[in-house]
Coordinates of N, CA and C in Angstrom, one line a residue:
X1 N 0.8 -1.2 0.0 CA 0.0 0.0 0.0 C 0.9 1.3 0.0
X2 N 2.3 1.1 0.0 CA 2.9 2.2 0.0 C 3.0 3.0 -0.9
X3 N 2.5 2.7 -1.9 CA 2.1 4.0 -3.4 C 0.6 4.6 -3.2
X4 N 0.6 4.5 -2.3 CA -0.9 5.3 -1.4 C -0.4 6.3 -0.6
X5 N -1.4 7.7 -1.1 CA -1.0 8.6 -0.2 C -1.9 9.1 1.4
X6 N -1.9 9.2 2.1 CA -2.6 9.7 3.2 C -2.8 11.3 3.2
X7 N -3.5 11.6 4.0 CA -3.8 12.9 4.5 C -3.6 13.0 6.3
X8 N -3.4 13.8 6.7 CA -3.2 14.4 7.8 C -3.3 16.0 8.4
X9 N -4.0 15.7 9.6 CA -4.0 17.7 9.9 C -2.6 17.9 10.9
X10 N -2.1 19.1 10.5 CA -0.5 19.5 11.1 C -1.1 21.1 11.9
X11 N -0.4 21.1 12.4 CA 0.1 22.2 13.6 C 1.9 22.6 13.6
X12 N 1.6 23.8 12.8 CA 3.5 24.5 13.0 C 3.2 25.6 14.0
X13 N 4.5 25.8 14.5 CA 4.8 27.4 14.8 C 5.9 28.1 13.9
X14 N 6.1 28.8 13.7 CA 6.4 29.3 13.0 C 7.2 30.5 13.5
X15 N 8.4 30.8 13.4 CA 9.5 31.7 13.7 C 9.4 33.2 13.7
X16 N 8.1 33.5 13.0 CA 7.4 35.0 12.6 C 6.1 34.7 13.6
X17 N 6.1 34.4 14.1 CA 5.3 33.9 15.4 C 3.8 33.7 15.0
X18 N 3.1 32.7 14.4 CA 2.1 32.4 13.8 C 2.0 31.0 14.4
X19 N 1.1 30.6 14.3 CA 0.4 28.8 14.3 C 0.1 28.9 12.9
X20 N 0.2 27.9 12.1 CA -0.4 27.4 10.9 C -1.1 26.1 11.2
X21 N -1.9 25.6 11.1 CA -2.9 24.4 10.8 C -3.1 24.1 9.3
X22 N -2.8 23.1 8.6 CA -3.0 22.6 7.3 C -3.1 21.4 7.4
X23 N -3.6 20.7 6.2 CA -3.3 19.1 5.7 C -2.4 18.7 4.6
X24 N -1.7 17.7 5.3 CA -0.4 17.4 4.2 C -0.7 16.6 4.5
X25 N -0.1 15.6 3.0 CA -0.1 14.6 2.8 C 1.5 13.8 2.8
X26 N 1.3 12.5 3.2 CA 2.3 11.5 3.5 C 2.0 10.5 3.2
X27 N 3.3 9.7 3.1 CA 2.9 8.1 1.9 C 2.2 7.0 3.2
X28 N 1.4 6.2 2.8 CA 1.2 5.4 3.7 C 1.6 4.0 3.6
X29 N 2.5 4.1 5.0 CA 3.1 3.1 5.3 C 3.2 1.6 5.1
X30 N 4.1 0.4 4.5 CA 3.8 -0.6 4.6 C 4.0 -1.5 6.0
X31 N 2.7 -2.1 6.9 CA 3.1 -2.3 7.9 C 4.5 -3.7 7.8
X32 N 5.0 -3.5 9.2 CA 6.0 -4.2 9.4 C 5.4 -5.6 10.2
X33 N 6.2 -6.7 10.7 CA 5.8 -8.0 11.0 C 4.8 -8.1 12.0
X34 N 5.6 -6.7 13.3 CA 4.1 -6.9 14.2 C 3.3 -5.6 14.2
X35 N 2.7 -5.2 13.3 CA 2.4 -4.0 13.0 C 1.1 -3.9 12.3
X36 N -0.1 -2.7 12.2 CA -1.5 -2.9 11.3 C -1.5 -1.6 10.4
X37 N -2.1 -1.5 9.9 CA -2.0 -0.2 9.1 C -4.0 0.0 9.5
X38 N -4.0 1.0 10.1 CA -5.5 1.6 10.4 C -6.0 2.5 9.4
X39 N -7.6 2.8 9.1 CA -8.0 3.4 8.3 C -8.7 3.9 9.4
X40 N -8.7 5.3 9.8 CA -9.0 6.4 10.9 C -10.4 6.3 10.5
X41 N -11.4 5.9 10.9 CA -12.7 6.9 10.8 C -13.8 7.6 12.1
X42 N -12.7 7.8 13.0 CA -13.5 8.2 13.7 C -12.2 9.1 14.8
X43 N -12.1 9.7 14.8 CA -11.0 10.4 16.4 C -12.0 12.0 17.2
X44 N -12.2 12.0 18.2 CA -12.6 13.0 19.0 C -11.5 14.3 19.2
X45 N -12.2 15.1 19.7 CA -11.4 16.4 20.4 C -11.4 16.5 21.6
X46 N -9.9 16.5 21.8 CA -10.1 16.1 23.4 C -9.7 17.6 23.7
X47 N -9.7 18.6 25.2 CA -9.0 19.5 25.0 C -7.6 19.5 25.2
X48 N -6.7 18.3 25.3 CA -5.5 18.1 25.3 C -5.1 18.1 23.5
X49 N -5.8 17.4 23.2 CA -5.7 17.7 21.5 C -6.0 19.2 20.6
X50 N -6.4 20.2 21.6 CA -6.3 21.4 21.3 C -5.4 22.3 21.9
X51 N -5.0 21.5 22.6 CA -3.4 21.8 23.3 C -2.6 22.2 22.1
X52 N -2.6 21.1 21.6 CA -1.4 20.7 20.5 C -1.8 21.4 19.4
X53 N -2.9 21.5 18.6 CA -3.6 21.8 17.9 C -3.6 23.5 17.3
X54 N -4.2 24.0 18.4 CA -4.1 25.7 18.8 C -3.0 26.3 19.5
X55 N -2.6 25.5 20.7 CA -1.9 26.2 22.2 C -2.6 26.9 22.5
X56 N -2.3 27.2 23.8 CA -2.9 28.3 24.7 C -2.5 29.4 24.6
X57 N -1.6 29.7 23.5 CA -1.3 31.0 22.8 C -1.6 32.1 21.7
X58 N -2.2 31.1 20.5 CA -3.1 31.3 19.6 C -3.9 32.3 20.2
X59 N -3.9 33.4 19.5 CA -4.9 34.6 19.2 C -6.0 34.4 18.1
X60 N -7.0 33.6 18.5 CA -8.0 33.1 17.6 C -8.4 34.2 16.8
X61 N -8.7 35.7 17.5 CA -9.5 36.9 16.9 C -8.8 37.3 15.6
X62 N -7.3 36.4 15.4 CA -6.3 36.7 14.5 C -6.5 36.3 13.1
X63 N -7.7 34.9 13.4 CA -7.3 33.7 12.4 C -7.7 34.7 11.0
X64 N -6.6 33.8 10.5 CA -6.9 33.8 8.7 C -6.3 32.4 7.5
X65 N -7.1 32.4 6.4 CA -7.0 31.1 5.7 C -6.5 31.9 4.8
X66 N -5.6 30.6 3.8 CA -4.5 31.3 2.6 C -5.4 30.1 2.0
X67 N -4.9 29.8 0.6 CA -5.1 28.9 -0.1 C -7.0 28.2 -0.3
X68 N -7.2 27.0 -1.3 CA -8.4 26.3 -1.3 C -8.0 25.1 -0.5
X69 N -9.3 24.6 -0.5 CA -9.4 22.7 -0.4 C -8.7 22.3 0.1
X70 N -8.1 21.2 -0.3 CA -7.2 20.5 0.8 C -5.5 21.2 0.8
X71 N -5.5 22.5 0.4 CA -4.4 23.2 0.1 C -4.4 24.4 1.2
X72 N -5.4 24.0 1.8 CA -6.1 25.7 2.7 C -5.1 25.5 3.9
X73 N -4.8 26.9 4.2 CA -3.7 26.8 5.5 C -4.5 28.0 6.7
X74 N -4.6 27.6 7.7 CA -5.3 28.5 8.3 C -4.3 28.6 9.6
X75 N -4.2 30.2 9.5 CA -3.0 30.8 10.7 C -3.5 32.1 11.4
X76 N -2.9 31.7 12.9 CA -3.5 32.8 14.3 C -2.1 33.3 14.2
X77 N -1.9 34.5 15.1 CA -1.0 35.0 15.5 C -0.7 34.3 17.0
X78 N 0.2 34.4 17.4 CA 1.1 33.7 19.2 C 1.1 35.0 19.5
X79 N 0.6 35.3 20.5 CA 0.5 36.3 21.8 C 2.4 36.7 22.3
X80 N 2.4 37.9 21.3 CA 3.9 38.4 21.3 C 5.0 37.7 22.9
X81 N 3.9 38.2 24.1 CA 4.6 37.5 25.1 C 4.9 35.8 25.9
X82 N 4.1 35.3 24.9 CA 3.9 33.9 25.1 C 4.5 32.8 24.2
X83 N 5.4 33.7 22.9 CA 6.5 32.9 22.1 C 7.6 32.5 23.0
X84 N 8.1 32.9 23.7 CA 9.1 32.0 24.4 C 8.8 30.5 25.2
X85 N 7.6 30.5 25.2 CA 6.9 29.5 26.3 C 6.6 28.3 24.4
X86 N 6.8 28.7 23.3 CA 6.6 28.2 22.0 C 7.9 27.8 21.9
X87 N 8.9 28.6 21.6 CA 10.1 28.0 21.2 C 10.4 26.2 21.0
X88 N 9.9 25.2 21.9 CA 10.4 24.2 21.4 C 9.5 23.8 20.3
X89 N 8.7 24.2 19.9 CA 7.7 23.9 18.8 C 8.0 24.6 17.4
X90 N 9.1 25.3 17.5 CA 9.1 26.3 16.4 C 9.7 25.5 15.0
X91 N 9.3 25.3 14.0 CA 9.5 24.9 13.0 C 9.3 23.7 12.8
X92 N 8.4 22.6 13.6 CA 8.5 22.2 13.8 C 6.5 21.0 13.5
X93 N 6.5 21.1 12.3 CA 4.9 20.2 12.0 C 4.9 19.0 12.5
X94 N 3.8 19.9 13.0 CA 3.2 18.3 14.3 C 2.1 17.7 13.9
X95 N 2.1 16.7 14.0 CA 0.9 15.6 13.7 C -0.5 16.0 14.9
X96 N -1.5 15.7 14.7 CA -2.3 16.0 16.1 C -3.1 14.8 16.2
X97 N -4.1 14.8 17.5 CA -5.0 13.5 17.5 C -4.4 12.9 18.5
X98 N -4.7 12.7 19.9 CA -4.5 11.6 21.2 C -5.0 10.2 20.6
X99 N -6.5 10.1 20.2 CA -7.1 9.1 20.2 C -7.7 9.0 19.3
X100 N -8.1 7.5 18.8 CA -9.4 7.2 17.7 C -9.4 6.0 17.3
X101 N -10.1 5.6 15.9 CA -10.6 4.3 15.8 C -11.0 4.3 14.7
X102 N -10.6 2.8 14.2 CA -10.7 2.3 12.7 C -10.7 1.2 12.4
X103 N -10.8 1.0 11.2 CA -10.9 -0.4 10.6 C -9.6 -0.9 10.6
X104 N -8.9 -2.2 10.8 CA -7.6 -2.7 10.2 C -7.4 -2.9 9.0
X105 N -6.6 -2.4 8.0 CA -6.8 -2.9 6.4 C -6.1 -3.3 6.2
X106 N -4.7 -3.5 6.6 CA -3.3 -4.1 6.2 C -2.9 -4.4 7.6
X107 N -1.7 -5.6 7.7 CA -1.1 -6.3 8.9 C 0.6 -7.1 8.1
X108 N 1.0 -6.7 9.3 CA 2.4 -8.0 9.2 C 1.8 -9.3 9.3
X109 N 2.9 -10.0 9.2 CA 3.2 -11.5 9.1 C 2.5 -11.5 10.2
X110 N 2.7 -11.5 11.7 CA 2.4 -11.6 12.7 C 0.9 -11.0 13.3
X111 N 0.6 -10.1 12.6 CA -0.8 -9.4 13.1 C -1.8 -10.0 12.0
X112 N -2.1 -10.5 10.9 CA -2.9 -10.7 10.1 C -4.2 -10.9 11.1
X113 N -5.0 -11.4 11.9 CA -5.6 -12.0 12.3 C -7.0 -10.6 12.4
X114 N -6.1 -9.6 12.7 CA -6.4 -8.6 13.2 C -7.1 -7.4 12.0
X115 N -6.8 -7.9 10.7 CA -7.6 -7.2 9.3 C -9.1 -7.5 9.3
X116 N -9.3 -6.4 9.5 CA -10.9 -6.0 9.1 C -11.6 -6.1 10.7
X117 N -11.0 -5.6 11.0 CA -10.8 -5.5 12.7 C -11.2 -4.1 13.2
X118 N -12.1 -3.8 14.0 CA -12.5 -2.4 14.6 C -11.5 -2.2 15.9
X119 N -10.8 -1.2 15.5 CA -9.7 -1.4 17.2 C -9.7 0.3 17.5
X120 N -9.5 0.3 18.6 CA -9.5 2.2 19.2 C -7.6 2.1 19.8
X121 N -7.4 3.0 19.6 CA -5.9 3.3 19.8 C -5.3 4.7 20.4
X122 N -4.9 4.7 21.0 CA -3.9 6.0 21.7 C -2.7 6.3 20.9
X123 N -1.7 7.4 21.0 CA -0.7 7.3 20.6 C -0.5 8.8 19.1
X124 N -1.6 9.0 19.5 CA -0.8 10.5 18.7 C -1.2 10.3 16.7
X125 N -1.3 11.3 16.3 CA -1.5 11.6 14.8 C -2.4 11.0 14.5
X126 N -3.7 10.9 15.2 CA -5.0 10.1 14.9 C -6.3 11.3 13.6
X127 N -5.4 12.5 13.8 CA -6.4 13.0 12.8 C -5.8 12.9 11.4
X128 N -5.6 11.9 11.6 CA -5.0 11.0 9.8 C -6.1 10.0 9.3
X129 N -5.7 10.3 8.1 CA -6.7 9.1 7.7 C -6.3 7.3 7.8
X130 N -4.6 7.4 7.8 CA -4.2 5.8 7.9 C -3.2 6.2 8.9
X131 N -3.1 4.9 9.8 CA -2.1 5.3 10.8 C -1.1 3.5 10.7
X132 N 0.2 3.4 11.0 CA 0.5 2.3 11.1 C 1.0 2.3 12.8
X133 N 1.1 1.2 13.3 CA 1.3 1.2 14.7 C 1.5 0.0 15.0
X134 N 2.0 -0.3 16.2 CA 2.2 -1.7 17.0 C 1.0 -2.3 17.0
X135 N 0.6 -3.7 16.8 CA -0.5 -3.9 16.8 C -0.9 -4.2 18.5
X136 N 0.1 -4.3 19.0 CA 0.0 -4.6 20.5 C -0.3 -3.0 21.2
X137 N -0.6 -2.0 20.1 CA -1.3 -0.7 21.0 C -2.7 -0.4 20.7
X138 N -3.4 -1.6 19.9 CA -4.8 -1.8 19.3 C -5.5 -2.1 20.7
X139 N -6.7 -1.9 21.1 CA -7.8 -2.1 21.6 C -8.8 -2.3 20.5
X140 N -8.8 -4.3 20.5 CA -9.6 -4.5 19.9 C -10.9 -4.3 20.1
X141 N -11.9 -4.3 19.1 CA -13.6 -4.0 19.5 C -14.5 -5.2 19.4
X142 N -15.3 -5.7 20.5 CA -16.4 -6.7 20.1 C -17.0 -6.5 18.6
X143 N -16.8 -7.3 18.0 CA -18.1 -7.3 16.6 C -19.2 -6.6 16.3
X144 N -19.2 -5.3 15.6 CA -20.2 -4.7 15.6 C -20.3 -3.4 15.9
X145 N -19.2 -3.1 16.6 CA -18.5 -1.5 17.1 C -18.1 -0.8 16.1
X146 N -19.0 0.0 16.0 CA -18.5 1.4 15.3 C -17.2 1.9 15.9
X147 N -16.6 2.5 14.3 CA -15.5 3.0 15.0 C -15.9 4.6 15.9
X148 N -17.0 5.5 15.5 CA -17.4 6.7 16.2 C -17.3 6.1 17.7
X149 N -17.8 4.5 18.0 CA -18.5 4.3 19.1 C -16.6 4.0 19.9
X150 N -15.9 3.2 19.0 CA -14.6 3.0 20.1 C -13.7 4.3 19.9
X151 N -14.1 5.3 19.7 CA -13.1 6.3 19.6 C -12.7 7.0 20.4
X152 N -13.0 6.9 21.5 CA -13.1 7.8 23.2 C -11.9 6.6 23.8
X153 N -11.9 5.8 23.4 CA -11.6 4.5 24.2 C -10.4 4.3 25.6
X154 N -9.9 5.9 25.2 CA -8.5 6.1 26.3 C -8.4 7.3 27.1
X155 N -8.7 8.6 26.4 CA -8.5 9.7 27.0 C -9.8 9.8 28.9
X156 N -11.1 9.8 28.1 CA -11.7 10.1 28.9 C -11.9 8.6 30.0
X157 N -11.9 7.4 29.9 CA -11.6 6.0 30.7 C -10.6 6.3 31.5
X158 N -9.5 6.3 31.3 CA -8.3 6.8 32.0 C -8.2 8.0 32.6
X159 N -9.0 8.5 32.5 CA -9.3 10.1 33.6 C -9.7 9.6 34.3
X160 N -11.2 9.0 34.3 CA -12.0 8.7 35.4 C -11.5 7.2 36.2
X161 N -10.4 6.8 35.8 CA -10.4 5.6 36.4 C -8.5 6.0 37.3
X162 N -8.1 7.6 36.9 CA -7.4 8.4 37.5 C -7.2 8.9 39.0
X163 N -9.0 9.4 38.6 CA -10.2 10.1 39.5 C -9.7 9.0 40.3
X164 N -10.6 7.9 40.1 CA -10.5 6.6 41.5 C -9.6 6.5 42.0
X165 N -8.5 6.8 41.6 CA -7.2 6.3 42.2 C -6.6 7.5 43.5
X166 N -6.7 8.3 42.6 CA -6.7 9.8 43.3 C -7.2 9.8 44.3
X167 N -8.9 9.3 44.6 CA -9.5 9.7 45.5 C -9.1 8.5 47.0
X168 N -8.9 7.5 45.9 CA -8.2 6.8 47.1 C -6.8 6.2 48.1
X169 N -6.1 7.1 47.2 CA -4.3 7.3 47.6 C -4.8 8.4 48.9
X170 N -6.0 9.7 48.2 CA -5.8 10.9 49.0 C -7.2 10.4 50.3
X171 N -7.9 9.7 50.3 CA -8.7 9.5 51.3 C -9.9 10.7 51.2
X172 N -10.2 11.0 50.0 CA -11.0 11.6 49.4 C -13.2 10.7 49.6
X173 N -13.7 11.3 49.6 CA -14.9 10.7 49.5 C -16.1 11.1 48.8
X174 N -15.7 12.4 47.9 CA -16.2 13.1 46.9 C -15.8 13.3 45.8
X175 N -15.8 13.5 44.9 CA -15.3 14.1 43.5 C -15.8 15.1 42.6
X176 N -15.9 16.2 42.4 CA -16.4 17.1 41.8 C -15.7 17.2 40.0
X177 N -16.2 16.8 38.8 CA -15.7 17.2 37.6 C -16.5 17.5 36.6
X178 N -16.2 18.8 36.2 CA -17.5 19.4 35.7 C -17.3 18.5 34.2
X179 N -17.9 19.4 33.6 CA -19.0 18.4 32.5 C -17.8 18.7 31.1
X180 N -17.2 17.7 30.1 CA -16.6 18.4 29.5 C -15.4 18.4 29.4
X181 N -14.5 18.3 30.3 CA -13.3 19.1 31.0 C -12.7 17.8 31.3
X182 N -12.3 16.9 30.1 CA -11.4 15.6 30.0 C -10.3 16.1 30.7

């Protein structure tokens, strides 16, 4: 499948102190022995993925788009005093996406089993359309799971199963978390 191209959304910063957001494209990978090649159809917005996405430095009131279609680049300005807190990001296109979920379409020697397989996954660059990965980072799905439905499968689970732990290292007997606020 490596004469297939993919799509992906990126996040730069940029040295003239901007965020740019675009889609580029990258070849998609042939998986390796223990490895699956995913077909994304499904990833959420976590606000940790708008971490990455925007920062907390992005001057939204700023935005502006260049280009059409899948060529369109859309860029904020970075809050003059909050580029140094950017610097290690600077030049630097980032993949985005914590979490999501897809169909398996390709497998190594070792993972075949696992093709045509609904699995939810962690691990970053999920707002791609194909992702290749360890197949030992798959959370497989019972038969029948939408990928929309396994696409939460880590961020928000692992909060609340966080929460529990928290409340019981600290001897806690309440928990307050508002609504939203992964």
């Amino acid at each position: 499948m490596s004469d297939k191209i993919s799509k992906e959304i990126r996040s730069l910063v940029t040295n003239d102190g901007n965020i740019e957001l675009s889609i580029k494209t990258a070849e998609i990978p042939t998986p390796g022995a223990d490895e699956v090649l995913i077909k994304v159809e499904a990833a959420p917005i976590n606000p940790s993925d708008l971490g990455l996405l925007l920062s907390f430095a992005a001057d939204i009131s700023s935005i502006s788009t260049s280009g059409s279609g899948d060529e369109t680049t859309t860029t904020m300005k970075i809050h003059p005093a909050l580029m140094n807190a950017m610097k290690p990001r600077l030049d630097q296109s980032m993949q985005v996406g914590n979490e999501g979920a897809g169909v398996v379409v390709d497998a190594g020697e070792n993972a075949k089993e696992l093709i045509g397989k609904t699995v939810g996954l962690a691990g970053g660059a999920m707002y791609s359309q194909y992702r290749c990965v360890p197949a030992a980072s798959c959370l497989v799905m019972d038969e029948g799971t939408l990928p929309s439905e396994a696409a939460s499968s880590f961020v928000n689970p692992l909060t609340a199963l966080s929460f529990i732990e928290t409340m019981k290292m600290e001897n806690h007997t309440a928990l307050v978390h508002t609504a939203a606020a992964s």
